[in-house]
PDB file of C-alpha atoms in Angstrom:
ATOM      1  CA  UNK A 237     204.921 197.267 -45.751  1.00 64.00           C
ATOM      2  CA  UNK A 238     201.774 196.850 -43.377  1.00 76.00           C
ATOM      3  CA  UNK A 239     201.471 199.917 -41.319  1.00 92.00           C
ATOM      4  CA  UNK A 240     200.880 199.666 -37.319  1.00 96.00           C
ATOM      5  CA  UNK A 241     198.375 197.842 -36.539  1.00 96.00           C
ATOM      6  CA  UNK A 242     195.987 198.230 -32.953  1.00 97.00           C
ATOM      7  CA  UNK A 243     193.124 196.252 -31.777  1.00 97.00           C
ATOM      8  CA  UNK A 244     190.532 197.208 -30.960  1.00 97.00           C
ATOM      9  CA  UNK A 245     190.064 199.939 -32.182  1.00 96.00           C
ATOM     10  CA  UNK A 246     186.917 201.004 -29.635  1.00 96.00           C
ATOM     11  CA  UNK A 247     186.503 199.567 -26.453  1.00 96.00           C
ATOM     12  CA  UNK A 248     183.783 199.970 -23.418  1.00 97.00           C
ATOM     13  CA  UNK A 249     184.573 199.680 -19.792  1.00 97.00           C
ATOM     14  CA  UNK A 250     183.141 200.309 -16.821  1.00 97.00           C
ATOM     15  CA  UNK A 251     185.366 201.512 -13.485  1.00 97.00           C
ATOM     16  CA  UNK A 252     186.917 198.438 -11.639  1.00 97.00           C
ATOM     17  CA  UNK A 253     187.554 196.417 -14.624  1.00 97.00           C
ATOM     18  CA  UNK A 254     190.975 195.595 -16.390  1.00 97.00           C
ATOM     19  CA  UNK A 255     191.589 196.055 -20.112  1.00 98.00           C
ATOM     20  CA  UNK A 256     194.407 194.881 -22.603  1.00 98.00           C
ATOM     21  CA  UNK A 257     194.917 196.578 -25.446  1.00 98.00           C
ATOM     22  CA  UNK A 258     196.975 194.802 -28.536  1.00 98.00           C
ATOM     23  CA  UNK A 259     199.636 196.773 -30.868  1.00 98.00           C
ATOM     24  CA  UNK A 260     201.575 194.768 -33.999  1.00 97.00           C
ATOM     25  CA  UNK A 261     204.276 196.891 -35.346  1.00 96.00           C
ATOM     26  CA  UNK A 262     205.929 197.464 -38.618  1.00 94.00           C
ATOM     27  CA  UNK A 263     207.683 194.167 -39.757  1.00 93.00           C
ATOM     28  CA  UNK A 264     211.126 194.665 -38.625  1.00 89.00           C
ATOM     29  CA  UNK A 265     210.176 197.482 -36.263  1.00 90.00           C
ATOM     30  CA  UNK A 266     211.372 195.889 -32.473  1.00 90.00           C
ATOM     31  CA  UNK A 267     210.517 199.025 -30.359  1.00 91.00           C
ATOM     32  CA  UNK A 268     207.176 199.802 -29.782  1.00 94.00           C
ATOM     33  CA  UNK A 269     206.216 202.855 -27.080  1.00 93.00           C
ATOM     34  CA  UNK A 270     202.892 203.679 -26.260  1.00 96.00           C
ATOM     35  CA  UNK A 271     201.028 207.130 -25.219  1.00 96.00           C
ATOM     36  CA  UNK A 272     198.329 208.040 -24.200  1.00 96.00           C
ATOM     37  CA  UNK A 273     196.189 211.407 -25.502  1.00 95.00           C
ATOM     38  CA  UNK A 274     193.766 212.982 -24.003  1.00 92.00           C
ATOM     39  CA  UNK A 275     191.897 216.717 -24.336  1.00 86.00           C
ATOM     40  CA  UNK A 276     193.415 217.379 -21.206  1.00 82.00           C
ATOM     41  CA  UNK A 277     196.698 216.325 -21.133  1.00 84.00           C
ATOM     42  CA  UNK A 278     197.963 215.873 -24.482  1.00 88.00           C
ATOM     43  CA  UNK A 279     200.318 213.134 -25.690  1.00 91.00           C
ATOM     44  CA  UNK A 280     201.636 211.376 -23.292  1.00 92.00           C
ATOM     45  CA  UNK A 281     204.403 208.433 -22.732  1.00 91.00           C
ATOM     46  CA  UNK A 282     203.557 205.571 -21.209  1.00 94.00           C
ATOM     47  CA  UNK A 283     206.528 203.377 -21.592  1.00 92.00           C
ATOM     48  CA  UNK A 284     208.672 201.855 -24.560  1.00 92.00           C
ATOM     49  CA  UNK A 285     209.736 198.108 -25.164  1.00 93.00           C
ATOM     50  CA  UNK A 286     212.910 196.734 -27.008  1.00 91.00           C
ATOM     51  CA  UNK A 287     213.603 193.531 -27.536  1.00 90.00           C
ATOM     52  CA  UNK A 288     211.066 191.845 -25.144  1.00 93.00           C
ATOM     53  CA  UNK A 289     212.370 194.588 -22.699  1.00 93.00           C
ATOM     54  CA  UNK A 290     210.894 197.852 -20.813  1.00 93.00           C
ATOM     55  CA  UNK A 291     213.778 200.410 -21.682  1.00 88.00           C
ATOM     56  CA  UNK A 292     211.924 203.875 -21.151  1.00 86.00           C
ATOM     57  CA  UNK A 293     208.993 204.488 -18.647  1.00 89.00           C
ATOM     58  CA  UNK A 294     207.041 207.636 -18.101  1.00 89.00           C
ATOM     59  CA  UNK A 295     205.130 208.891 -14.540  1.00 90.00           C
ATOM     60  CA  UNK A 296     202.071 206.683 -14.632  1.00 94.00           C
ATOM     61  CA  UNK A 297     200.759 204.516 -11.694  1.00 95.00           C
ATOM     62  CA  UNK A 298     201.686 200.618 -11.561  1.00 95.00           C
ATOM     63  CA  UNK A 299     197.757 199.801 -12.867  1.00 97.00           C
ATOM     64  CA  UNK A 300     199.675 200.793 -16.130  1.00 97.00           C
ATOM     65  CA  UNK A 301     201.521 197.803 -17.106  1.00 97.00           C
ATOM     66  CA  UNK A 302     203.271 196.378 -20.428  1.00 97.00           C
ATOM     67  CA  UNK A 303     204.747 193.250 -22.101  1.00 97.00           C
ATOM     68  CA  UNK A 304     206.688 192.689 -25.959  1.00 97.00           C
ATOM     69  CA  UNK A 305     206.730 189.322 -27.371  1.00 96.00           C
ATOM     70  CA  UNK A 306     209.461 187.591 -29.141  1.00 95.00           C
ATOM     71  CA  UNK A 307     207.930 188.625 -32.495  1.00 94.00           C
ATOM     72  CA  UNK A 308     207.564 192.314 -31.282  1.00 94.00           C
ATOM     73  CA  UNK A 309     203.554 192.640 -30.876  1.00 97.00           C
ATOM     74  CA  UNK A 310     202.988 194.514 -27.551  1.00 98.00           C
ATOM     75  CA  UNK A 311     200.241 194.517 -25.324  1.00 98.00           C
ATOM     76  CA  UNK A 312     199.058 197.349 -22.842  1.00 98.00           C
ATOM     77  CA  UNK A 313     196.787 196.391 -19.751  1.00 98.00           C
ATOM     78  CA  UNK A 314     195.320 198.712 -17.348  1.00 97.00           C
ATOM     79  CA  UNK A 315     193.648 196.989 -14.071  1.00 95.00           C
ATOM     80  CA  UNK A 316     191.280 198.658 -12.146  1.00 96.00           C
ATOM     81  CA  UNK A 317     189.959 201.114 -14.201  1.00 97.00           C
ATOM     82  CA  UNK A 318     189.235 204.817 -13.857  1.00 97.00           C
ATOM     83  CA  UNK A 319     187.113 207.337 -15.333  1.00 97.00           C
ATOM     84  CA  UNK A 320     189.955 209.533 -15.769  1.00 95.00           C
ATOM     85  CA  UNK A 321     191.508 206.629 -18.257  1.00 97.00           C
ATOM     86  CA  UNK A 322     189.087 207.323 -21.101  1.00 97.00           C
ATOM     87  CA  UNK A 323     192.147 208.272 -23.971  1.00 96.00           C
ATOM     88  CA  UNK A 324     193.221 207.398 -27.201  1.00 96.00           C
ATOM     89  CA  UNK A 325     196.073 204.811 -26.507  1.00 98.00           C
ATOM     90  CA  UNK A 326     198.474 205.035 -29.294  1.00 97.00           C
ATOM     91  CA  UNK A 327     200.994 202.372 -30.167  1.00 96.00           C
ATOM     92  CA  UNK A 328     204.376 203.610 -32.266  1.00 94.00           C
ATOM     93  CA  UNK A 329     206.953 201.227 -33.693  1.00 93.00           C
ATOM     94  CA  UNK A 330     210.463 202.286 -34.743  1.00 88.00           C
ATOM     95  CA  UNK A 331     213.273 200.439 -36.114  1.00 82.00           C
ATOM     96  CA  UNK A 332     215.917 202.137 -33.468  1.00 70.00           C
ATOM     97  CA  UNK A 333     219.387 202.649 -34.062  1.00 62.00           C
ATOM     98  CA  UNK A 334     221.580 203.112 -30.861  1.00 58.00           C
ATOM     99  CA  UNK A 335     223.004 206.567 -30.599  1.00 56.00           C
ATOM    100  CA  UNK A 336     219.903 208.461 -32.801  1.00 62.00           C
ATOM    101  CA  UNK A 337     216.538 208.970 -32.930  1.00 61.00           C
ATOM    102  CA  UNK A 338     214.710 206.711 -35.126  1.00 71.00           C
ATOM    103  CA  UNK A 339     210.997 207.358 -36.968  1.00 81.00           C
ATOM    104  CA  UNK A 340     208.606 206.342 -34.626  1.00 86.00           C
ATOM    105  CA  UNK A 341     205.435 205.054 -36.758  1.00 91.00           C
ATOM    106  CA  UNK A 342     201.580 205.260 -35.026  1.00 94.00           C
ATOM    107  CA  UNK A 343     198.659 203.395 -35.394  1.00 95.00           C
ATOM    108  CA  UNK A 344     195.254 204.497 -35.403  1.00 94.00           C
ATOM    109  CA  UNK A 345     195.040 204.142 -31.310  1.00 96.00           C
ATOM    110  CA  UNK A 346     192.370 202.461 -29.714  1.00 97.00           C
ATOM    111  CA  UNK A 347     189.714 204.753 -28.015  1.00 96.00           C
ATOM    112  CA  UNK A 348     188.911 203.273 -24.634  1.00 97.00           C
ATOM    113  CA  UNK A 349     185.878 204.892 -22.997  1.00 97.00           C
ATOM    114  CA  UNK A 350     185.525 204.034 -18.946  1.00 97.00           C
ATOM    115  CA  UNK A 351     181.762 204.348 -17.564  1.00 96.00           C
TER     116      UNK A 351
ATOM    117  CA  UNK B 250     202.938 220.576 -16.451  1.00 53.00           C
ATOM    118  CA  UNK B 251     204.100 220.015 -19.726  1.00 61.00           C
ATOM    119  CA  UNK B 252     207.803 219.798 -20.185  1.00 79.00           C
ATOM    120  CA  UNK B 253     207.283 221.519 -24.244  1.00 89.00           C
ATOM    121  CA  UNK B 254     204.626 224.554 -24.282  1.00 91.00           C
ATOM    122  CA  UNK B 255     202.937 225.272 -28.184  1.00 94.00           C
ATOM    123  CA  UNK B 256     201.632 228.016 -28.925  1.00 95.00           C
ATOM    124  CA  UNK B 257     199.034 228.810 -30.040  1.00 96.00           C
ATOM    125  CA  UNK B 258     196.511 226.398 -29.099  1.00 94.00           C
ATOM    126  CA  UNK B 259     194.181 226.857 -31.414  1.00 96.00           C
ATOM    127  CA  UNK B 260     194.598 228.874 -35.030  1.00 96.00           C
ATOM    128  CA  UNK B 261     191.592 229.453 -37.518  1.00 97.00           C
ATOM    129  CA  UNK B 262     193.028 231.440 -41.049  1.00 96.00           C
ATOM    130  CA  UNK B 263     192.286 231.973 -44.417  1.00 97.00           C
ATOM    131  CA  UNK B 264     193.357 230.126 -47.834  1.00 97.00           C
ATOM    132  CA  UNK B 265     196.551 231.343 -48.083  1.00 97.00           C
ATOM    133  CA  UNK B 266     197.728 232.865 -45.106  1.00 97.00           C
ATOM    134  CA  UNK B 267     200.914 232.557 -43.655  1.00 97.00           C
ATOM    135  CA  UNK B 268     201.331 230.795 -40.182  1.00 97.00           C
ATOM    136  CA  UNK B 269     203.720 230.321 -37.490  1.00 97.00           C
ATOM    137  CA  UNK B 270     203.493 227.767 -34.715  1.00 97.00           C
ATOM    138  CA  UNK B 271     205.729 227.788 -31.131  1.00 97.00           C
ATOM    139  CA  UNK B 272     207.410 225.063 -28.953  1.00 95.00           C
ATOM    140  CA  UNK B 273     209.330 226.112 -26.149  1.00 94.00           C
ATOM    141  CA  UNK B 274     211.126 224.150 -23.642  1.00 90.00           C
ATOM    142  CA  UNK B 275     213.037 224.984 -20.363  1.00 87.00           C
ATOM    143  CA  UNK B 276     214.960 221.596 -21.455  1.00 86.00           C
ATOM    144  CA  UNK B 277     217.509 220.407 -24.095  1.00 87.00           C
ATOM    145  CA  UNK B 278     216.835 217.685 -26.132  1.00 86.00           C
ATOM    146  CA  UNK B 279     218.864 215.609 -28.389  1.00 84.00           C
ATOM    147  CA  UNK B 280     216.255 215.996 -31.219  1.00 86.00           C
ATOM    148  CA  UNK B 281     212.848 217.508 -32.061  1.00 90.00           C
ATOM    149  CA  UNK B 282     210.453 216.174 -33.898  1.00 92.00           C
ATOM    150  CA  UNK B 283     207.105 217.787 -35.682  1.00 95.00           C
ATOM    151  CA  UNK B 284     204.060 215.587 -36.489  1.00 96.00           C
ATOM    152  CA  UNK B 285     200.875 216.392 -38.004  1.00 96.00           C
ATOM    153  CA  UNK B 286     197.465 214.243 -36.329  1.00 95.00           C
ATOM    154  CA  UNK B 287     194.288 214.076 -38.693  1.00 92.00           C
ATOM    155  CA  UNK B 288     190.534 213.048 -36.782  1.00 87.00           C
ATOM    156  CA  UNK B 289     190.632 209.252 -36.276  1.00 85.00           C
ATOM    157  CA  UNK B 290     194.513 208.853 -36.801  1.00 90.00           C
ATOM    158  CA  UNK B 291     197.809 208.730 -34.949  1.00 93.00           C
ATOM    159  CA  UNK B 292     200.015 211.049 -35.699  1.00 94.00           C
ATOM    160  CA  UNK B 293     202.752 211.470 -39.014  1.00 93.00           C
ATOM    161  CA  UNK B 294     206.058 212.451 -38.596  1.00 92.00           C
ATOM    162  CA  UNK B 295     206.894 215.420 -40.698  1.00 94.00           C
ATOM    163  CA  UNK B 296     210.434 216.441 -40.025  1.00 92.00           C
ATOM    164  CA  UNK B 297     213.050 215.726 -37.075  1.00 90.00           C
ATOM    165  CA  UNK B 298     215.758 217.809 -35.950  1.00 90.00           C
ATOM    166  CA  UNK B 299     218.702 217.033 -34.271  1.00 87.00           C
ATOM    167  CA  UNK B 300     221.711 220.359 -34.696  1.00 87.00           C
ATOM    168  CA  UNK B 301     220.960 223.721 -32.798  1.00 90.00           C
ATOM    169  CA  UNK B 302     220.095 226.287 -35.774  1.00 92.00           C
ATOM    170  CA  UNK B 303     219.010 223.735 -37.894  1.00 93.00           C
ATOM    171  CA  UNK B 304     216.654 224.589 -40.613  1.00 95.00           C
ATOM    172  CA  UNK B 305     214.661 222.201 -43.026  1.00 95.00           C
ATOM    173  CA  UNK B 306     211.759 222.593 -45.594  1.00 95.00           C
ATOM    174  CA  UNK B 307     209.271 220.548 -46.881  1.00 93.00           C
ATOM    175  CA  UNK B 308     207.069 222.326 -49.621  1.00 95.00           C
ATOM    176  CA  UNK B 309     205.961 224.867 -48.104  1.00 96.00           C
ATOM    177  CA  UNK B 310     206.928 223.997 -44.630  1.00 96.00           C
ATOM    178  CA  UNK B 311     209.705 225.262 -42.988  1.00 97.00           C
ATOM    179  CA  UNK B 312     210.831 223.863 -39.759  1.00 96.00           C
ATOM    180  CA  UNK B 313     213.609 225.601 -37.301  1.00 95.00           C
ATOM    181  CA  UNK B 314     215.519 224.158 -34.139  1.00 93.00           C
ATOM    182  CA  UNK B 315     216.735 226.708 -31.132  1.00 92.00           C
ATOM    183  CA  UNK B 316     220.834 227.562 -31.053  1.00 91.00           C
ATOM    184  CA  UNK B 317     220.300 225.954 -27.990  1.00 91.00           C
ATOM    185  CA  UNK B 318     218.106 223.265 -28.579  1.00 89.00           C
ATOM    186  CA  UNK B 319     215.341 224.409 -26.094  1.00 90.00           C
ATOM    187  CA  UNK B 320     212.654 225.501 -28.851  1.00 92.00           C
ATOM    188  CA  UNK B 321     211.382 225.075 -32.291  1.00 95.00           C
ATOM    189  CA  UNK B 322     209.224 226.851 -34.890  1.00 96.00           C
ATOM    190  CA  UNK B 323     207.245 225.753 -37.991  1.00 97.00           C
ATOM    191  CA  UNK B 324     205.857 228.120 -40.224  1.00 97.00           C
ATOM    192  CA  UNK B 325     203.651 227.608 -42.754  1.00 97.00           C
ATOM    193  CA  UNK B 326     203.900 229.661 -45.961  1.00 97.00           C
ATOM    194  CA  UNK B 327     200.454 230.183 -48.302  1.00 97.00           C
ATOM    195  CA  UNK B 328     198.282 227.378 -45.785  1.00 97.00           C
ATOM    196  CA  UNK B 329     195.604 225.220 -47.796  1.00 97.00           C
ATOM    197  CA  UNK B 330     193.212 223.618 -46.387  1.00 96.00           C
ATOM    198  CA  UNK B 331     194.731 219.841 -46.599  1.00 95.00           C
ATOM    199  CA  UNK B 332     197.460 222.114 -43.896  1.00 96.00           C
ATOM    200  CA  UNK B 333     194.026 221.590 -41.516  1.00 96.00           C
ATOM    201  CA  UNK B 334     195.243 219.173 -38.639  1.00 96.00           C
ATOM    202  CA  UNK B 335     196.808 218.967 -35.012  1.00 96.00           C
ATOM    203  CA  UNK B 336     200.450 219.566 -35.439  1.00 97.00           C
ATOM    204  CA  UNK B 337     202.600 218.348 -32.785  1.00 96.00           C
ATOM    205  CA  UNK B 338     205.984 218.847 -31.524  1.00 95.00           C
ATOM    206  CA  UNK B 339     207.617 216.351 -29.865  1.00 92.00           C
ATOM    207  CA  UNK B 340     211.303 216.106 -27.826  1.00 89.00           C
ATOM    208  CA  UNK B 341     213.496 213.101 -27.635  1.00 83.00           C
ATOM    209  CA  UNK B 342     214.870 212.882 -24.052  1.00 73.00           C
ATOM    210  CA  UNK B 343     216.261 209.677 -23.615  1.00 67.00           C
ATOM    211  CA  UNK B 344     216.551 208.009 -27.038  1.00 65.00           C
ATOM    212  CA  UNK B 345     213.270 206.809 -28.024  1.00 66.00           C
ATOM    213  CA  UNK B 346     211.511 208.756 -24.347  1.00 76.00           C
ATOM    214  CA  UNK B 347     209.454 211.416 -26.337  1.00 83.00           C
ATOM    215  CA  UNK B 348     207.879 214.412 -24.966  1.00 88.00           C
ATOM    216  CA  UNK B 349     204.958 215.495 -26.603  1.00 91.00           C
ATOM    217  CA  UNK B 350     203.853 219.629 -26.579  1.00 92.00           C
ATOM    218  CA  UNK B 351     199.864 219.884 -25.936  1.00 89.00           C
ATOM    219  CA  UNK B 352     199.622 220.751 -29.327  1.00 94.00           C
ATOM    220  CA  UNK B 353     198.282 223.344 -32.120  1.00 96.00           C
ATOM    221  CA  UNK B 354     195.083 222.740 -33.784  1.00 96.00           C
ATOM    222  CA  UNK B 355     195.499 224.374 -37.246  1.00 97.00           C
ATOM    223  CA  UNK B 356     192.177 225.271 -39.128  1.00 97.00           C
ATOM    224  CA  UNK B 357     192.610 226.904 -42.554  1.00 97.00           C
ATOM    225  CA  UNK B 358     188.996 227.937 -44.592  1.00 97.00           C
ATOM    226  CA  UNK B 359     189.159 227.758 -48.147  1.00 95.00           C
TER     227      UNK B 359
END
């Protein structure tokens, strides 16, 4: 099976601007969560998606935002960008089973740098 | 503030050494979950736990969850350098809500 997949894998912004980040999960996999890690903070949850669905959301500001697509690929978008946003955004897929805690899977991330 | 603590932050032994790693919480969890993060990569689950007490190995891993489901340990016995990494734990809150500890960066000299 193809792994999690996350594109792109670098990106360059500069304050003000939007960005939309891309995450394909395991085939079969129909939650996806994403984090995002920094020096600073560590790994943290950004929200999680099920079934074309926001189920789980963590304490970030509205510019975070999220969507799932009938075929499971996510997407991420942050508007109005900050320096404090430069991170590793990582993207985890898990098959879920209700009542336990299922394997979550990561990509690589995608390391977004804001100027 | 981060809602699981590791300790130590940062650990730098010798071939061989043994090695124990921290992760406290004020919370419970339902289950606790270990990963190890390599340069470049996302993280790789290693082990979850889900029963207070619970104990599991891998090789020469050995992983332990709280009575109470607040904390966990991993210790490492005889660390190699492939053991080098970011290992972090991580508690499920919510079914599928993780929260991640800040993490320990393991570096073991051959």
């Amino acid at each position: 099976k193809a792994g999690v997949t996350q594109t792109p894998r670098y990106l360059i912004k500069t304050r003000g601007q939007q960005v939309t980040l891309s995450c394909s999960p395991i085939s079969g996999h129909r939650s996806v969560s994403w984090y995002q890690q920094t020096p600073g903070q560590g790994l943290q949850f950004l929200f999680e998606y099920f079934s074309e669905t926001q189920r789980n959301k963590g304490n970030f500001p509205g510019r975070f935002s999220g969507r799932q697509f009938s075929n499971s690929r996510s997407e991420m978008n942050v508007s109005t960008l900050e320096l404090g946003d430069s991170a590793l955004y990582l993207c985890a897929s898990s098959s879920w089973t209700s009542g336990r805690t299922d394997t979550q899977y990561f990509g690589p991330g995608t390391r977004l740098t804001v100027l | 503030t981060q809602l699981l603590e590791q300790s130590p932050q940062f650990l730098s032994i010798q071939e061989g050494e043994n090695l124990t790693v921290y992760c406290n919480s004020s919370s419970v969890f339902s289950s606790l979950q270990w990963y190890r993060q390599e340069p470049g990569e996302g993280p790789v689950l290693l082990v979850t736990v889900v029963t207070g007490g619970e104990v599991k190995k891998l090789k020469r891993l050995t992983f332990q969850f709280g009575d109470a489901r607040k904390d966990s340990s991993l210790h490492i016995t005889a660390a190699q350098p492939g053991d080098t990494g970011l290992y972090l734990c991580a508690g499920d809150y919510n079914f599928n809500k993780f929260y991640f500890g800040s993490g320990t960066k393991l570096n073991v000299k051959p």
